[in-house]
Amino acid sequence: MKIHLRFFATLCNRFGTGEQEIEIEAPQEAREIFRSLFEDRNLADRMIRFVRFAVNCEYVSPETLVHDGDELAFIPPVSGG
Amino acid sequence: MKIHLRFFATLCNRFGTGEQEIEIEAPQEAREIFRSLFEDRNLADRMIRFVRFAVNCEYVSPETLVHDGDELAFIPPVSGG
Amino acid sequence: MIEVTEKPIEVEKVLQSVVTEKSGGFVHFIGSVRQEKGISGLDYECYPAMARSILVKIMNEAKQRWKVERMAIVHRYGWVAVGESSVVIAVAAEHRREAFAACEFVIEEIKKKAPIWKRERFSYVQNS
Amino acid sequence: MIEVTEKPIEVEKVLQSVVTEKSGGFVHFIGSVRQEKGISGLDYECYPAMARSILVKIMNEAKQRWKVERMAIVHRYGWVAVGESSVVIAVAAEHRREAFAACEFVIEEIKKKAPIWKRERFSYVQNS
């Protein structure tokens, strides 16, 4: 199953990319996918507190299952307007 | 002593004019000048409840003394904007 | 910019008059004569000298209450056709909440205090 | 009218887009990049597809809460020079209080939810 990841702002800097494709075996929670990107799980847990999740352009809860073909975006605190 | 009176909206209709000069002997309260324009004092008292007074383009209390050369305006409920 | 005028309001000019590069937030209120019951416009009676002085007072009070950088208030009187603006308020501020509060305050105060009257339509019926 | 665009916002066109003769009250909010500390502009990062969908949601919620006749929201991204507008909101309503409430709600919601980021200036320092 292919998931398309999107990184913005500080997360884009952190991961050195704005987009990434990953493969997962089965639908997985958004927050688990986020955690799996970090080697340091403590850092992941700290960052998860201020990151919101969006699947296919809609905000979702961190526990939402992400499915094949979904676009999963990690949204750090916004500052538009 | 000359006082210049200004009437607007319903009061302009009521008195059939927008402006009028009157002569008074001594400085007089704005509300007394207003009352003196009516033969029917009950009507005057009823109208006074919804009329505001302005002397030289500033709102004043009904008891304000009006002096020689002043412009006294009677301001019925406004509806600008 | 404060104006009480019989001429059509040049809306764009009023809005532009508060623009500077130092302000980040702009709030405008525009009141227009709207189409209803087949009227073609409204006639505003006005006591211009006092209206002007009241608008200045309202502006000064708004500037005292909120941190506002620039403000413009223009009110029209006389005949205002449907679709034309009767009042235009523009506020420039560093912070949007102050701009909103000041702009809303100004229109509320105008409605309460400016010596301006929409002429009642029945007065025309009486005259006909 | 909802737009998320890299091009300069045609402010006058956005404001005009909500004008009809049926509305008596118009409230606008314009957010601009303001001059500070010698910057020449700000770079807005954006997730355009999602930003658009969030703006639509915000507009629909505002229309559910207040009696609003027309509304336009345009947000710019990419490089926005000092003095240029980053966001323009226009609301047309029968009653001014609803127009003010809806317009302020929209900008507050945008600030909370739209996936748009002013790029931190230190990122340029790092790159230099």
XYZ file of C-alpha atoms in Angstrom:
418
model
C 0.000 0.000 0.000
C 1.358 3.353 -1.050
C 0.961 6.482 1.077
C 1.961 9.927 -0.131
C 3.431 12.048 2.664
C 3.571 15.868 2.704
C 5.848 17.924 4.943
C 5.562 21.677 5.469
C 7.428 24.524 7.116
C 9.592 23.293 10.006
C 8.846 19.661 9.140
C 9.938 20.236 5.564
C 13.228 21.592 6.943
C 13.471 18.697 9.402
C 13.029 15.993 6.773
C 14.780 17.854 3.997
C 11.872 17.237 1.627
C 8.295 18.325 1.040
C 7.026 14.982 -0.218
C 7.755 11.324 0.199
C 6.177 8.012 -0.833
C 6.076 5.227 1.708
C 4.892 1.640 1.580
C 2.871 0.132 4.421
C 1.486 -3.389 4.818
C -1.956 -2.459 6.158
C -3.958 0.676 7.031
C -2.157 2.443 9.832
C -2.880 5.299 12.229
C -1.644 8.710 11.067
C 0.316 9.219 14.290
C 2.003 5.814 13.908
C 3.179 6.694 10.440
C 4.516 9.989 11.805
C 6.323 8.198 14.644
C 7.849 5.687 12.256
C 9.683 8.527 10.521
C 11.781 9.203 13.633
C 14.570 7.134 15.015
C 14.216 9.011 18.296
C 10.730 8.142 19.591
C 10.963 10.733 22.360
C 11.508 13.437 19.767
C 8.570 12.047 17.768
C 6.318 12.218 20.822
C 7.380 15.781 21.553
C 6.711 16.869 17.993
C 3.373 15.075 17.770
C 2.017 17.476 20.368
C 2.144 20.392 17.955
C 1.565 18.661 14.646
C -1.883 18.192 13.147
C -2.715 15.517 10.590
C -4.562 15.861 7.321
C -5.668 13.059 5.049
C -6.601 14.036 1.509
C -6.755 17.731 2.467
C -8.960 17.306 5.545
C -7.870 17.565 9.157
C -8.234 14.204 10.899
C -7.593 12.906 14.398
C -4.151 11.371 15.035
C -5.776 7.932 15.344
C -7.320 8.017 11.890
C -6.402 5.050 9.728
C -4.568 5.944 6.562
C -5.315 3.775 3.533
C -3.724 2.896 0.232
C -3.429 5.896 -2.070
C -4.091 8.462 0.670
C -2.167 11.696 0.916
C -1.116 12.210 4.533
C 0.085 15.682 5.453
C 1.769 16.755 8.674
C 0.697 20.282 9.541
C 2.882 22.242 11.961
C 1.381 25.368 13.584
C 0.080 27.573 10.780
C 0.739 31.288 10.379
C -1.299 32.434 7.393
C -3.472 35.483 7.094
C -30.597 88.465 21.817
C -30.867 86.526 18.583
C -30.972 82.730 18.454
C -30.821 80.805 15.203
C -33.023 77.692 15.290
C -32.602 74.622 13.061
C -35.279 71.991 12.475
C -34.700 68.638 10.832
C -36.650 65.665 9.543
C -40.020 65.312 11.308
C -39.518 68.643 13.100
C -38.838 70.365 9.809
C -42.146 68.968 8.554
C -43.872 69.917 11.796
C -42.747 73.552 11.729
C -42.796 73.900 7.961
C -39.286 75.312 7.920
C -35.704 74.245 8.450
C -34.512 77.492 10.048
C -35.903 80.327 12.100
C -34.528 83.351 13.974
C -35.980 84.150 17.375
C -35.395 86.944 19.850
C -35.058 86.249 23.557
C -34.530 88.602 26.462
C -31.934 86.641 28.357
C -30.057 83.328 28.042
C -32.625 80.539 28.191
C -32.596 76.775 28.543
C -32.675 74.863 25.262
C -35.745 72.913 26.348
C -37.592 76.103 27.289
C -36.977 77.543 23.849
C -38.273 74.289 22.350
C -41.380 74.375 24.557
C -42.079 77.995 23.666
C -42.523 76.958 20.031
C -45.630 74.933 20.899
C -49.043 76.202 21.841
C -49.884 72.769 23.191
C -47.456 72.244 26.088
C -48.478 68.589 26.448
C -47.421 67.968 22.887
C -44.161 69.813 23.565
C -43.455 67.598 26.562
C -44.213 64.458 24.592
C -41.894 65.519 21.787
C -39.110 66.606 24.094
C -38.686 62.987 25.120
C -37.306 62.017 21.748
C -35.614 65.223 20.678
C -31.969 65.983 21.411
C -30.514 69.476 21.509
C -27.381 70.793 19.841
C -25.823 74.208 20.351
C -23.313 75.297 17.727
C -23.047 71.743 16.362
C -22.506 69.988 19.710
C -24.998 67.885 21.606
C -25.940 69.547 24.885
C -28.220 68.707 27.771
C -31.786 70.094 27.582
C -31.003 72.438 30.485
C -28.101 74.127 28.691
C -28.424 77.890 28.494
C -28.540 79.241 24.973
C -26.866 82.596 24.413
C -26.978 85.431 21.935
C -25.795 84.366 18.499
C -26.021 80.647 19.228
C -27.347 78.164 16.723
C -29.779 75.840 18.489
C -30.731 72.676 16.621
C -33.458 70.202 17.513
C -32.355 66.720 16.584
C -35.066 64.074 16.204
C -33.974 60.417 16.215
C -31.282 60.026 13.569
C -31.154 57.327 10.896
C -27.885 57.811 9.055
C -25.372 55.187 8.066
C -10.024 61.859 6.072
C -13.454 62.993 7.214
C -16.076 64.093 4.717
C -19.775 64.823 4.625
C -20.681 65.233 1.003
C -23.534 65.403 -1.483
C -21.363 63.937 -4.223
C -21.047 60.207 -4.917
C -18.416 58.704 -2.639
C -15.262 57.641 -4.449
C -15.017 54.421 -2.485
C -11.684 53.276 -3.830
C -10.128 56.641 -2.977
C -11.408 56.516 0.605
C -10.077 52.984 1.121
C -6.730 53.974 -0.379
C -6.464 57.010 1.881
C -5.653 54.848 4.926
C -3.072 52.656 3.215
C 0.513 52.876 4.357
C 3.182 50.228 4.421
C 3.220 50.442 8.203
C -0.221 48.888 8.610
C -0.859 45.177 8.335
C -4.618 45.062 8.795
C -7.382 46.972 7.080
C -11.074 46.768 7.915
C -13.719 48.556 5.881
C -17.397 49.095 6.325
C -19.448 50.235 3.373
C -23.141 50.972 3.721
C -25.106 51.101 0.495
C -28.685 51.751 -0.441
C -30.128 48.383 -1.207
C -32.842 47.366 -3.588
C -36.122 46.831 -1.823
C -39.785 47.236 -2.719
C -38.995 48.872 -6.016
C -37.357 52.013 -4.603
C -34.783 53.663 -6.811
C -32.862 55.316 -3.955
C -33.055 57.068 -0.609
C -32.934 60.731 0.254
C -30.667 61.566 3.200
C -31.321 64.779 5.058
C -28.276 66.119 6.878
C -27.051 68.877 9.160
C -23.632 68.969 7.484
C -21.623 71.193 9.821
C -22.696 69.210 12.867
C -22.393 65.865 11.088
C -18.789 66.688 10.266
C -18.018 67.654 13.836
C -19.683 64.480 15.157
C -17.651 62.324 12.756
C -14.443 63.974 13.971
C -15.458 63.266 17.574
C -16.277 59.645 16.781
C -12.946 59.196 15.034
C -11.050 60.709 17.934
C -12.852 58.516 20.424
C -12.125 55.408 18.341
C -8.461 56.374 18.167
C -8.371 56.791 21.920
C -9.940 53.411 22.569
C -8.039 51.317 20.051
C -4.603 51.364 18.547
C -5.463 52.520 15.071
C -3.019 54.008 12.607
C -5.300 55.692 10.121
C -8.987 56.127 9.686
C -11.308 57.601 7.071
C -15.025 58.288 7.397
C -17.134 59.626 4.550
C -20.898 60.035 4.741
C -23.020 61.090 1.843
C -26.301 62.966 1.944
C -28.944 64.088 -0.522
C -30.278 61.580 -3.009
C -28.406 58.271 -3.021
C -29.428 55.839 -5.746
C -29.821 52.103 -5.146
C -26.400 50.453 -5.255
C -24.555 53.639 -4.307
C -22.754 54.003 -0.986
C -24.105 56.206 1.778
C -21.193 55.671 4.157
C -17.639 54.387 3.848
C -15.369 53.718 6.828
C -11.780 52.539 6.469
C -9.500 51.631 9.348
C -5.821 50.731 9.222
C -4.181 49.114 12.228
C -1.329 46.903 13.206
C -3.676 44.364 14.784
C -6.810 43.117 13.129
C -8.912 42.940 16.289
C -8.376 46.615 16.966
C -9.269 47.420 13.368
C -12.507 45.428 13.578
C -13.477 46.886 16.940
C -12.760 50.456 15.866
C -14.598 50.115 12.553
C -17.688 48.578 14.134
C -17.646 51.225 16.879
C -17.573 53.997 14.275
C -20.604 52.767 12.348
C -22.559 52.123 15.567
C -21.776 55.632 16.795
C -22.743 57.153 13.455
C -26.097 55.367 13.648
C -26.643 56.781 17.122
C -25.242 60.287 16.832
C -24.708 61.658 13.318
C -27.436 64.208 12.497
C -28.476 62.475 9.300
C -31.922 61.161 8.424
C -33.202 58.841 5.779
C -36.282 60.656 4.550
C -39.387 58.612 5.233
C -41.002 57.427 2.082
C -44.490 58.387 3.250
C -43.504 62.042 3.060
C -43.347 61.688 -0.706
C -46.747 60.047 -0.767
C -48.143 63.017 1.163
C -46.647 65.427 -1.350
C -47.996 63.642 -4.412
C -15.252 33.467 -4.775
C -12.546 31.401 -3.134
C -8.977 31.536 -4.341
C -5.536 30.464 -3.225
C -3.095 32.050 -5.584
C 0.547 32.902 -6.148
C -0.393 35.981 -8.174
C -0.913 39.445 -6.670
C -4.474 39.748 -5.375
C -6.630 42.089 -7.427
C -8.170 43.613 -4.325
C -10.727 45.798 -6.076
C -11.990 42.809 -8.064
C -12.427 40.690 -4.941
C -14.344 43.459 -3.145
C -16.521 43.996 -6.219
C -17.302 40.292 -6.476
C -19.658 40.425 -3.486
C -21.523 43.562 -4.567
C -25.183 43.250 -5.455
C -27.957 45.755 -5.077
C -29.619 43.430 -2.578
C -26.950 43.973 0.098
C -26.797 47.059 2.263
C -23.707 46.327 4.312
C -20.224 45.339 3.244
C -17.343 44.499 5.545
C -13.846 43.811 4.261
C -10.690 42.597 5.869
C -7.394 43.035 4.068
C -4.183 41.693 5.489
C -0.989 43.132 4.042
C 2.692 42.631 4.583
C 3.808 45.582 6.580
C 7.113 47.337 6.684
C 9.184 46.280 9.664
C 12.845 45.914 10.419
C 13.855 46.595 6.842
C 12.242 43.498 5.326
C 11.158 43.794 1.715
C 8.454 41.131 1.936
C 7.411 37.763 3.336
C 7.466 34.327 1.803
C 4.280 32.318 2.402
C 4.516 28.570 2.158
C 1.217 26.896 1.330
C -0.478 23.553 0.822
C -2.749 24.927 -1.892
C -5.245 22.110 -2.386
C -5.912 21.814 1.316
C -5.897 25.587 1.859
C -8.607 25.917 -0.757
C -10.716 23.203 0.849
C -10.273 24.788 4.303
C -11.338 28.193 2.968
C -14.476 26.633 1.479
C -15.260 24.995 4.830
C -14.707 28.275 6.699
C -16.965 30.128 4.282
C -19.698 27.527 4.625
C -19.507 27.625 8.391
C -19.700 31.427 8.397
C -22.735 31.276 6.119
C -24.407 28.811 8.454
C -23.788 30.957 11.518
C -24.659 34.389 10.122
C -27.048 35.679 7.526
C -24.593 36.593 4.832
C -25.480 37.152 1.208
C -22.125 36.862 -0.504
C -18.590 36.228 0.555
C -15.179 36.167 -1.091
C -11.919 34.882 0.359
C -8.604 35.102 -1.463
C -5.277 34.112 0.080
C -1.971 34.601 -1.599
C 1.164 32.526 -1.172
C 4.742 32.639 -2.370
C 6.658 35.888 -2.121
C 4.516 38.856 -1.054
C 6.264 42.221 -1.105
C 5.782 44.843 1.606
C 2.559 46.740 0.959
C 0.974 43.894 -1.003
C -2.011 41.969 0.325
C -1.707 38.433 1.599
C -5.418 37.932 2.294
C -8.613 39.665 1.245
C -12.029 38.863 2.715
C -15.236 40.539 1.570
C -18.655 39.971 3.101
C -21.989 41.327 1.919
C -24.993 41.154 4.211
C -28.282 42.803 4.912
C -27.251 43.615 8.475
C -23.922 45.117 9.396
C -23.470 43.154 12.623
C -23.711 39.869 10.781
C -21.227 41.142 8.197
C -18.722 42.170 10.885
C -19.125 38.927 12.824
C -18.771 36.757 9.730
C -15.733 38.642 8.424
C -13.908 38.527 11.737
C -14.755 34.842 12.143
C -13.274 34.078 8.722
C -9.913 35.726 9.387
C -9.687 34.144 12.850
C -10.415 30.717 11.376
C -7.877 31.234 8.601
C -5.243 32.065 11.213
C -6.073 28.855 13.070
C -6.664 26.397 10.259
C -5.414 27.362 6.803
C -2.256 25.365 5.974
C -0.195 28.434 5.183
C 3.065 29.482 6.808
C 5.026 32.671 6.841
C 8.541 31.439 6.297
C 10.724 32.211 9.265
C 13.390 34.736 8.457
C 16.090 32.674 10.164
C 15.772 30.055 7.434
C 17.249 32.598 5.023
C 20.057 33.351 7.407
C 20.852 29.636 7.570
C 20.960 29.430 3.788
C 23.252 32.385 3.352
